[in-house]
Amino acid sequence: ADRGLGKGKTGIAAGVGAGAGFNRVAVACDGIGRLGRRIIPSLSPQTFRSSMSFNFPLVWRRPVVLGAAVPSAGKVTHRFLAADTAGGRVAVAAAEGKVVWETICERPRDCWAMPDGNYFFCHAGGVMEKLDDGRTLWEYIAEPGSEVSSCQPLPNGRFLVAENGPCRLVEVDTFGNGGKEILLAPPHPALGVEVQDRLRGARRLADGGYLVCRKGEQVVEELSPEGKSLRRIPVKGDVHMAVRLPDGNLLVALGAGRKLQELDAELNVVWEIGENDVPGNPLRVVSGFQRLPNGNTVVCNDLSPDHLGRQPQVFEITREKKLVWEFSDHVNFDAINQIQVLAEPGDGAKGPVWR
């Protein structure tokens, strides 16, 4: 049956496995986008992989070197989920800094903790949601060369996916059904923007519109719910993430521009962190952030490729730019691209999780 995108040829659909060791539905679509849901057995993922032809990534827990993490500049600590793009892993670190969950994948750039304890994240080839025990609950596989750069759980139960290759946003559900698709104008060829730099962060707004980071063009684009371009906001850096805060301001991570800026409705800078504003944490590539309910900001300082191992990968500061927490673990992490602090309340799909 057609799976919703209205493109390409459809593939196979397997029915519900009630008993016989299966507890999920498998659906596949061999068309543009190749939306698919994998059967998840009650067997262990290792057993299932050896006995079936599906090839989904498995959880992998690397040995943790005791004492490798330096989790805090003071008494504040955080348990968090992180996407380590350079290291090819998505991991959870406990408050004391120890890695307690991990899975490997190619170039993960965004990640979310779900209210039921699952982990949803994107990687170069698509998105997936994993259970805490490492089994894959569902997976969306993008077309080869799509280079997925961002994802977001949505209030309607779907998931937003940003694909660089086709330069589009698409909303998918856990059965592989494609919903809304928004085709974006690719960068002008004269700009020389590489495929992986067309898009980076993408977020759907409370009013149904979208913010899209056009990394290579150094522009944040705001779209209507129908996908119409409302405005293009030039920024001073290869923008990695932009989020609208509850007061209407924009918080923007400016990548190699080495700044994190908050802009008001008139696009005036009302708060920012500059390259050397935080002692011991010079900005390298500002790739991600989370604004906490107390007003503090957790900043991801991507150190790749030139500063790996030389300084903390993540830090938290107050509005007055006072350092209250930093995290440095160069054994288990390379460059942390995105982070979600797990002790803070809120459903990523419904808020308040401003990241």
mmCIF file of C-alpha atoms in Angstrom:
data_model
loop_
_atom_site.group_PDB
_atom_site.id
_atom_site.type_symbol
_atom_site.label_atom_id
_atom_site.label_comp_id
_atom_site.label_asym_id
_atom_site.label_seq_id
_atom_site.Cartn_x
_atom_site.Cartn_y
_atom_site.Cartn_z
ATOM 1 C CA ALA A 1 0.000 0.000 0.000
ATOM 2 C CA ASP A 2 1.078 3.576 -0.487
ATOM 3 C CA ARG A 3 2.861 4.824 2.625
ATOM 4 C CA GLY A 4 2.024 8.506 2.344
ATOM 5 C CA LEU A 5 4.718 10.385 0.440
ATOM 6 C CA GLY A 6 3.118 9.797 -2.932
ATOM 7 C CA LYS A 7 6.444 9.135 -4.610
ATOM 8 C CA GLY A 8 8.312 6.157 -5.908
ATOM 9 C CA LYS A 9 7.209 2.562 -5.809
ATOM 10 C CA THR A 10 5.986 0.953 -2.629
ATOM 11 C CA GLY A 11 7.506 -2.182 -1.243
ATOM 12 C CA ILE A 12 6.411 -4.886 1.174
ATOM 13 C CA ALA A 13 4.309 -4.951 4.300
ATOM 14 C CA ALA A 14 4.494 -7.704 6.879
ATOM 15 C CA GLY A 15 1.615 -8.270 9.283
ATOM 16 C CA VAL A 16 1.391 -8.180 13.036
ATOM 17 C CA GLY A 17 3.260 -10.993 14.738
ATOM 18 C CA ALA A 18 1.068 -11.946 17.647
ATOM 19 C CA GLY A 19 3.162 -14.558 19.377
ATOM 20 C CA ALA A 20 5.939 -16.414 17.564
ATOM 21 C CA GLY A 21 8.391 -14.153 19.393
ATOM 22 C CA PHE A 22 7.380 -10.902 17.661
ATOM 23 C CA ASN A 23 5.703 -7.927 19.240
ATOM 24 C CA ARG A 24 5.818 -5.215 16.565
ATOM 25 C CA VAL A 25 4.704 -4.508 13.027
ATOM 26 C CA ALA A 26 7.138 -4.467 10.098
ATOM 27 C CA VAL A 27 6.449 -2.144 7.189
ATOM 28 C CA ALA A 28 8.752 -1.113 4.366
ATOM 29 C CA CYS A 29 8.498 1.312 1.482
ATOM 30 C CA ASP A 30 10.974 1.102 -1.361
ATOM 31 C CA GLY A 31 10.445 4.578 -2.763
ATOM 32 C CA ILE A 32 11.706 8.099 -2.293
ATOM 33 C CA GLY A 33 12.566 8.267 1.384
ATOM 34 C CA ARG A 34 12.370 4.494 1.926
ATOM 35 C CA LEU A 35 10.266 4.759 5.039
ATOM 36 C CA GLY A 36 10.396 1.589 7.059
ATOM 37 C CA ARG A 37 9.563 -0.069 10.343
ATOM 38 C CA ARG A 38 11.585 -3.046 11.496
ATOM 39 C CA ILE A 39 10.218 -6.082 13.334
ATOM 40 C CA ILE A 40 11.407 -6.035 16.928
ATOM 41 C CA PRO A 41 11.485 -9.543 18.404
ATOM 42 C CA SER A 42 11.341 -10.603 22.006
ATOM 43 C CA LEU A 43 14.714 -12.262 21.412
ATOM 44 C CA SER A 44 17.905 -10.413 22.185
ATOM 45 C CA PRO A 45 19.044 -8.082 19.379
ATOM 46 C CA GLN A 46 22.201 -10.142 18.903
ATOM 47 C CA THR A 47 20.201 -13.368 18.459
ATOM 48 C CA PHE A 48 17.746 -11.712 16.112
ATOM 49 C CA ARG A 49 20.463 -10.222 13.953
ATOM 50 C CA SER A 50 22.163 -13.571 13.532
ATOM 51 C CA SER A 51 18.927 -15.321 12.579
ATOM 52 C CA MET A 52 17.246 -12.713 10.358
ATOM 53 C CA SER A 53 18.299 -10.515 7.469
ATOM 54 C CA PHE A 54 17.532 -7.130 9.002
ATOM 55 C CA ASN A 55 20.636 -5.086 9.655
ATOM 56 C CA PHE A 56 19.973 -2.545 12.380
ATOM 57 C CA PRO A 57 22.693 -1.081 14.627
ATOM 58 C CA LEU A 58 23.067 -2.691 18.029
ATOM 59 C CA VAL A 59 23.849 -1.143 21.365
ATOM 60 C CA TRP A 60 27.500 -1.159 22.266
ATOM 61 C CA ARG A 61 28.912 -0.250 25.633
ATOM 62 C CA ARG A 62 32.543 0.756 25.422
ATOM 63 C CA PRO A 63 34.763 0.141 28.442
ATOM 64 C CA VAL A 64 34.769 3.218 30.627
ATOM 65 C CA VAL A 65 38.085 4.311 32.092
ATOM 66 C CA LEU A 66 37.502 5.244 35.714
ATOM 67 C CA GLY A 67 38.452 8.805 36.472
ATOM 68 C CA ALA A 68 38.314 9.832 32.809
ATOM 69 C CA ALA A 69 35.434 12.250 33.277
ATOM 70 C CA VAL A 70 35.719 15.600 34.989
ATOM 71 C CA PRO A 71 31.997 16.343 35.311
ATOM 72 C CA SER A 72 31.796 19.596 37.229
ATOM 73 C CA ALA A 73 33.422 22.905 38.030
ATOM 74 C CA GLY A 74 31.620 22.902 41.403
ATOM 75 C CA LYS A 75 28.758 21.090 43.096
ATOM 76 C CA VAL A 76 26.399 21.140 40.114
ATOM 77 C CA THR A 77 26.217 17.889 38.142
ATOM 78 C CA HIS A 78 24.032 16.700 35.298
ATOM 79 C CA ARG A 79 22.927 13.387 33.866
ATOM 80 C CA PHE A 80 22.671 13.894 30.121
ATOM 81 C CA LEU A 81 22.144 12.387 26.684
ATOM 82 C CA ALA A 82 24.688 13.429 24.047
ATOM 83 C CA ALA A 83 25.306 13.035 20.321
ATOM 84 C CA ASP A 84 29.037 12.651 19.682
ATOM 85 C CA THR A 85 29.324 13.333 15.955
ATOM 86 C CA ALA A 86 33.075 12.875 15.622
ATOM 87 C CA GLY A 87 33.070 9.771 17.797
ATOM 88 C CA GLY A 88 30.086 8.184 16.060
ATOM 89 C CA ARG A 89 28.056 7.490 19.183
ATOM 90 C CA VAL A 90 24.991 8.517 21.157
ATOM 91 C CA ALA A 91 25.483 8.084 24.881
ATOM 92 C CA VAL A 92 24.073 8.764 28.329
ATOM 93 C CA ALA A 93 26.431 9.993 31.044
ATOM 94 C CA ALA A 94 25.467 9.722 34.705
ATOM 95 C CA ALA A 95 25.744 12.717 37.026
ATOM 96 C CA GLU A 96 29.164 11.554 38.200
ATOM 97 C CA GLY A 97 30.312 11.417 34.573
ATOM 98 C CA LYS A 98 30.290 7.665 33.943
ATOM 99 C CA VAL A 99 28.870 6.470 30.609
ATOM 100 C CA VAL A 100 25.885 4.229 31.417
ATOM 101 C CA TRP A 101 24.376 3.702 27.939
ATOM 102 C CA GLU A 102 25.784 3.935 24.447
ATOM 103 C CA THR A 103 25.076 3.019 20.849
ATOM 104 C CA ILE A 104 27.221 3.524 17.769
ATOM 105 C CA CYS A 105 26.078 5.092 14.500
ATOM 106 C CA GLU A 106 27.456 7.244 11.715
ATOM 107 C CA ARG A 107 27.619 10.997 12.345
ATOM 108 C CA PRO A 108 24.795 11.490 14.882
ATOM 109 C CA ARG A 109 23.905 15.188 15.106
ATOM 110 C CA ASP A 110 20.737 15.363 17.205
ATOM 111 C CA CYS A 111 19.196 13.334 20.035
ATOM 112 C CA TRP A 112 16.191 13.316 22.345
ATOM 113 C CA ALA A 113 15.199 11.500 25.519
ATOM 114 C CA MET A 114 11.602 10.345 25.215
ATOM 115 C CA PRO A 115 9.156 10.460 28.173
ATOM 116 C CA ASP A 116 8.975 6.648 28.278
ATOM 117 C CA GLY A 117 12.747 6.329 28.705
ATOM 118 C CA ASN A 118 13.592 5.591 25.074
ATOM 119 C CA TYR A 119 16.206 7.482 23.065
ATOM 120 C CA PHE A 120 15.455 9.027 19.668
ATOM 121 C CA PHE A 121 18.270 10.320 17.473
ATOM 122 C CA CYS A 122 19.385 10.949 13.930
ATOM 123 C CA HIS A 123 22.467 9.714 12.121
ATOM 124 C CA ALA A 124 23.793 10.203 8.593
ATOM 125 C CA GLY A 125 21.441 7.593 7.128
ATOM 126 C CA GLY A 126 18.190 8.261 8.972
ATOM 127 C CA VAL A 127 16.613 8.286 12.423
ATOM 128 C CA MET A 128 15.814 5.617 14.995
ATOM 129 C CA GLU A 129 14.341 5.142 18.435
ATOM 130 C CA LYS A 130 16.011 2.725 20.806
ATOM 131 C CA LEU A 131 14.902 1.137 24.037
ATOM 132 C CA ASP A 132 17.075 1.439 27.103
ATOM 133 C CA ASP A 133 18.131 -2.201 26.638
ATOM 134 C CA GLY A 134 19.523 -1.388 23.191
ATOM 135 C CA ARG A 135 16.798 -2.855 20.975
ATOM 136 C CA THR A 136 15.616 -0.740 18.062
ATOM 137 C CA LEU A 137 11.939 0.164 18.419
ATOM 138 C CA TRP A 138 11.617 1.659 14.940
ATOM 139 C CA GLU A 139 13.786 3.128 12.221
ATOM 140 C CA TYR A 140 13.474 5.438 9.228
ATOM 141 C CA ILE A 141 16.072 4.958 6.491
ATOM 142 C CA ALA A 142 16.674 7.925 4.220
ATOM 143 C CA GLU A 143 17.786 7.652 0.616
ATOM 144 C CA PRO A 144 21.552 7.185 0.153
ATOM 145 C CA GLY A 145 23.333 10.524 0.246
ATOM 146 C CA SER A 146 20.556 12.251 2.212
ATOM 147 C CA GLU A 147 22.871 13.095 5.139
ATOM 148 C CA VAL A 148 20.275 13.581 7.867
ATOM 149 C CA SER A 149 21.311 16.445 10.143
ATOM 150 C CA SER A 150 18.458 17.040 12.600
ATOM 151 C CA CYS A 151 15.398 15.448 14.175
ATOM 152 C CA GLN A 152 12.647 16.380 16.599
ATOM 153 C CA PRO A 153 9.719 14.544 18.242
ATOM 154 C CA LEU A 154 6.446 16.365 17.577
ATOM 155 C CA PRO A 155 3.260 16.790 19.643
ATOM 156 C CA ASN A 156 1.214 14.884 17.042
ATOM 157 C CA GLY A 157 3.287 11.733 17.558
ATOM 158 C CA ARG A 158 5.291 12.213 14.384
ATOM 159 C CA PHE A 159 8.979 13.050 14.051
ATOM 160 C CA LEU A 160 10.587 15.858 12.073
ATOM 161 C CA VAL A 161 13.599 14.879 9.940
ATOM 162 C CA ALA A 162 15.924 17.247 8.055
ATOM 163 C CA GLU A 163 17.612 15.763 4.978
ATOM 164 C CA ASN A 164 20.476 17.606 3.275
ATOM 165 C CA GLY A 165 20.640 15.655 0.005
ATOM 166 C CA PRO A 166 17.071 16.284 -1.186
ATOM 167 C CA CYS A 167 17.072 19.527 0.852
ATOM 168 C CA ARG A 168 13.781 18.827 2.587
ATOM 169 C CA LEU A 169 11.936 18.436 5.849
ATOM 170 C CA VAL A 170 9.713 15.406 6.271
ATOM 171 C CA GLU A 171 7.511 14.254 9.131
ATOM 172 C CA VAL A 172 7.379 10.504 9.713
ATOM 173 C CA ASP A 173 5.644 8.261 12.210
ATOM 174 C CA THR A 174 6.748 5.073 13.922
ATOM 175 C CA PHE A 175 5.096 2.897 11.277
ATOM 176 C CA GLY A 176 7.061 4.521 8.459
ATOM 177 C CA ASN A 177 4.150 6.545 7.157
ATOM 178 C CA GLY A 178 5.283 9.794 5.570
ATOM 179 C CA GLY A 179 3.285 12.858 6.445
ATOM 180 C CA LYS A 180 4.038 16.438 5.541
ATOM 181 C CA GLU A 181 6.974 17.015 3.219
ATOM 182 C CA ILE A 182 8.523 20.453 2.708
ATOM 183 C CA LEU A 183 10.931 20.876 -0.183
ATOM 184 C CA LEU A 184 13.448 23.652 0.387
ATOM 185 C CA ALA A 185 15.282 25.618 -2.281
ATOM 186 C CA PRO A 186 18.888 24.373 -2.363
ATOM 187 C CA PRO A 187 21.711 26.917 -2.013
ATOM 188 C CA HIS A 188 22.757 28.688 -5.199
ATOM 189 C CA PRO A 189 25.545 26.688 -6.906
ATOM 190 C CA ALA A 190 27.758 29.785 -6.907
ATOM 191 C CA LEU A 191 27.972 29.578 -3.119
ATOM 192 C CA GLY A 192 29.737 26.234 -3.311
ATOM 193 C CA VAL A 193 27.858 24.768 -0.336
ATOM 194 C CA GLU A 194 28.557 21.064 0.108
ATOM 195 C CA VAL A 195 25.623 18.690 0.567
ATOM 196 C CA GLN A 196 26.283 18.044 4.264
ATOM 197 C CA ASP A 197 26.284 21.798 4.926
ATOM 198 C CA ARG A 198 22.980 22.686 3.272
ATOM 199 C CA LEU A 199 21.010 22.237 6.486
ATOM 200 C CA ARG A 200 21.846 21.612 10.103
ATOM 201 C CA GLY A 201 19.351 22.125 12.938
ATOM 202 C CA ALA A 202 15.602 22.225 12.246
ATOM 203 C CA ARG A 203 12.804 22.800 14.745
ATOM 204 C CA ARG A 204 9.040 22.940 14.391
ATOM 205 C CA LEU A 205 7.542 25.854 16.317
ATOM 206 C CA ALA A 206 4.510 25.929 18.604
ATOM 207 C CA ASP A 207 2.448 27.608 15.868
ATOM 208 C CA GLY A 208 3.301 24.829 13.384
ATOM 209 C CA GLY A 209 5.943 26.833 11.529
ATOM 210 C CA TYR A 210 9.609 25.889 11.273
ATOM 211 C CA LEU A 211 13.078 27.258 11.901
ATOM 212 C CA VAL A 212 15.734 25.848 9.575
ATOM 213 C CA CYS A 213 19.463 26.432 9.938
ATOM 214 C CA ARG A 214 21.051 26.846 6.517
ATOM 215 C CA LYS A 215 24.574 26.224 7.719
ATOM 216 C CA GLY A 216 26.509 26.855 4.516
ATOM 217 C CA GLU A 217 24.556 30.010 3.700
ATOM 218 C CA GLN A 218 24.839 31.412 7.256
ATOM 219 C CA VAL A 219 21.099 31.972 7.370
ATOM 220 C CA VAL A 220 18.241 31.001 9.686
ATOM 221 C CA GLU A 221 15.075 30.600 7.634
ATOM 222 C CA GLU A 222 11.612 30.802 9.153
ATOM 223 C CA LEU A 223 8.840 28.910 7.367
ATOM 224 C CA SER A 224 5.075 28.961 7.690
ATOM 225 C CA PRO A 225 3.260 25.741 8.656
ATOM 226 C CA GLU A 226 2.714 25.188 4.914
ATOM 227 C CA GLY A 227 6.428 25.573 4.195
ATOM 228 C CA LYS A 228 6.356 29.081 2.741
ATOM 229 C CA SER A 229 9.483 31.121 3.456
ATOM 230 C CA LEU A 230 8.546 33.981 5.804
ATOM 231 C CA ARG A 231 11.985 35.460 6.329
ATOM 232 C CA ARG A 232 15.685 34.672 6.013
ATOM 233 C CA ILE A 233 17.800 35.916 8.911
ATOM 234 C CA PRO A 234 21.500 36.425 8.098
ATOM 235 C CA VAL A 235 23.779 35.455 10.986
ATOM 236 C CA LYS A 236 27.497 35.794 11.629
ATOM 237 C CA GLY A 237 28.535 32.179 11.467
ATOM 238 C CA ASP A 238 27.770 28.747 10.021
ATOM 239 C CA VAL A 239 24.641 28.325 12.104
ATOM 240 C CA HIS A 240 24.148 24.905 13.706
ATOM 241 C CA MET A 241 20.970 25.388 15.759
ATOM 242 C CA ALA A 242 18.255 27.985 16.310
ATOM 243 C CA VAL A 243 15.460 27.764 18.887
ATOM 244 C CA ARG A 244 12.610 30.143 19.701
ATOM 245 C CA LEU A 245 12.416 30.775 23.438
ATOM 246 C CA PRO A 246 9.149 31.301 25.365
ATOM 247 C CA ASP A 247 9.552 35.098 25.258
ATOM 248 C CA GLY A 248 9.862 35.024 21.467
ATOM 249 C CA ASN A 249 13.630 35.549 21.339
ATOM 250 C CA LEU A 250 15.841 33.371 19.151
ATOM 251 C CA LEU A 251 18.819 31.524 20.606
ATOM 252 C CA VAL A 252 21.323 30.763 17.847
ATOM 253 C CA ALA A 253 24.482 28.616 17.853
ATOM 254 C CA LEU A 254 26.897 30.143 15.350
ATOM 255 C CA GLY A 255 29.311 27.257 14.847
ATOM 256 C CA ALA A 256 32.793 28.341 13.776
ATOM 257 C CA GLY A 257 31.613 31.929 14.234
ATOM 258 C CA ARG A 258 32.458 31.147 17.879
ATOM 259 C CA LYS A 259 29.389 32.776 19.367
ATOM 260 C CA LEU A 260 26.065 31.915 20.952
ATOM 261 C CA GLN A 261 23.599 34.767 20.481
ATOM 262 C CA GLU A 262 20.112 35.577 21.723
ATOM 263 C CA LEU A 263 18.161 37.858 19.376
ATOM 264 C CA ASP A 264 14.964 39.759 20.134
ATOM 265 C CA ALA A 265 12.005 40.258 17.779
ATOM 266 C CA GLU A 266 13.881 43.070 15.988
ATOM 267 C CA LEU A 267 16.968 40.816 15.706
ATOM 268 C CA ASN A 268 18.962 42.886 18.174
ATOM 269 C CA VAL A 269 21.536 40.943 20.186
ATOM 270 C CA VAL A 270 20.263 40.968 23.789
ATOM 271 C CA TRP A 271 22.695 38.392 25.166
ATOM 272 C CA GLU A 272 25.679 36.508 23.820
ATOM 273 C CA ILE A 273 28.743 34.458 24.656
ATOM 274 C CA GLY A 274 31.858 35.453 22.769
ATOM 275 C CA GLU A 275 34.921 33.390 21.987
ATOM 276 C CA ASN A 276 36.811 34.198 25.203
ATOM 277 C CA ASP A 277 33.988 35.082 27.600
ATOM 278 C CA VAL A 278 34.156 31.851 29.646
ATOM 279 C CA PRO A 279 37.529 31.211 31.349
ATOM 280 C CA GLY A 280 38.939 27.808 30.468
ATOM 281 C CA ASN A 281 36.304 27.321 27.771
ATOM 282 C CA PRO A 282 37.250 29.282 24.652
ATOM 283 C CA LEU A 283 34.602 28.719 22.006
ATOM 284 C CA ARG A 284 35.630 26.529 19.065
ATOM 285 C CA VAL A 285 32.520 25.358 17.180
ATOM 286 C CA VAL A 286 29.274 26.201 18.985
ATOM 287 C CA SER A 287 27.129 23.320 17.784
ATOM 288 C CA GLY A 288 24.333 23.012 20.311
ATOM 289 C CA PHE A 289 22.809 24.230 23.562
ATOM 290 C CA GLN A 290 20.001 23.815 26.049
ATOM 291 C CA ARG A 291 18.376 26.740 27.851
ATOM 292 C CA LEU A 292 17.384 25.470 31.295
ATOM 293 C CA PRO A 293 14.263 26.576 33.220
ATOM 294 C CA ASN A 294 16.455 28.489 35.708
ATOM 295 C CA GLY A 295 17.788 30.671 32.874
ATOM 296 C CA ASN A 296 21.193 29.024 32.667
ATOM 297 C CA THR A 297 22.499 27.788 29.333
ATOM 298 C CA VAL A 298 24.319 24.514 28.643
ATOM 299 C CA VAL A 299 26.649 24.917 25.661
ATOM 300 C CA CYS A 300 28.129 22.243 23.382
ATOM 301 C CA ASN A 301 31.628 23.278 22.345
ATOM 302 C CA ASP A 302 32.547 20.988 19.440
ATOM 303 C CA LEU A 303 36.317 20.609 19.579
ATOM 304 C CA SER A 304 36.863 18.775 16.290
ATOM 305 C CA PRO A 305 39.180 18.616 14.541
ATOM 306 C CA ASP A 306 41.883 20.867 15.964
ATOM 307 C CA HIS A 307 41.142 21.003 19.698
ATOM 308 C CA LEU A 308 40.173 17.453 20.604
ATOM 309 C CA GLY A 309 41.351 16.500 24.075
ATOM 310 C CA ARG A 310 42.397 20.004 25.054
ATOM 311 C CA GLN A 311 39.450 21.457 26.990
ATOM 312 C CA PRO A 312 35.925 20.678 28.265
ATOM 313 C CA GLN A 313 33.362 19.608 25.669
ATOM 314 C CA VAL A 314 30.296 21.021 27.463
ATOM 315 C CA PHE A 315 29.739 23.752 30.028
ATOM 316 C CA GLU A 316 26.893 25.571 31.792
ATOM 317 C CA ILE A 317 26.817 29.299 32.505
ATOM 318 C CA THR A 318 24.443 31.730 34.151
ATOM 319 C CA ARG A 319 22.927 34.771 32.493
ATOM 320 C CA GLU A 320 25.824 36.716 34.013
ATOM 321 C CA LYS A 321 28.254 34.284 32.305
ATOM 322 C CA LYS A 322 29.361 32.645 35.535
ATOM 323 C CA LEU A 323 30.588 29.094 34.989
ATOM 324 C CA VAL A 324 28.624 26.623 37.148
ATOM 325 C CA TRP A 325 29.374 23.263 35.483
ATOM 326 C CA GLU A 326 31.637 21.789 32.846
ATOM 327 C CA PHE A 327 32.177 18.313 31.470
ATOM 328 C CA SER A 328 35.419 16.906 30.128
ATOM 329 C CA ASP A 329 35.858 13.246 29.154
ATOM 330 C CA HIS A 330 38.251 12.686 26.285
ATOM 331 C CA VAL A 331 38.303 8.906 26.707
ATOM 332 C CA ASN A 332 34.619 8.203 26.083
ATOM 333 C CA PHE A 333 33.719 11.270 23.980
ATOM 334 C CA ASP A 334 35.334 13.081 21.087
ATOM 335 C CA ALA A 335 33.189 16.073 20.116
ATOM 336 C CA ILE A 336 29.749 16.480 21.685
ATOM 337 C CA ASN A 337 27.483 18.074 19.099
ATOM 338 C CA GLN A 338 24.132 18.132 20.932
ATOM 339 C CA ILE A 339 23.042 17.491 24.504
ATOM 340 C CA GLN A 340 19.875 17.038 26.527
ATOM 341 C CA VAL A 341 20.063 17.407 30.295
ATOM 342 C CA LEU A 342 17.922 14.566 31.615
ATOM 343 C CA ALA A 343 17.060 15.769 35.114
ATOM 344 C CA GLU A 344 15.087 18.729 33.804
ATOM 345 C CA PRO A 345 11.304 18.279 33.459
ATOM 346 C CA GLY A 346 9.488 18.398 30.135
ATOM 347 C CA ASP A 347 8.538 16.341 27.122
ATOM 348 C CA GLY A 348 10.715 17.209 24.118
ATOM 349 C CA ALA A 349 7.664 17.053 21.887
ATOM 350 C CA LYS A 350 5.568 19.349 24.064
ATOM 351 C CA GLY A 351 8.105 21.494 25.935
ATOM 352 C CA PRO A 352 9.634 22.980 27.852
ATOM 353 C CA VAL A 353 12.907 21.576 26.469
ATOM 354 C CA TRP A 354 14.591 24.456 24.674
ATOM 355 C CA ARG A 355 17.338 22.916 22.620
#
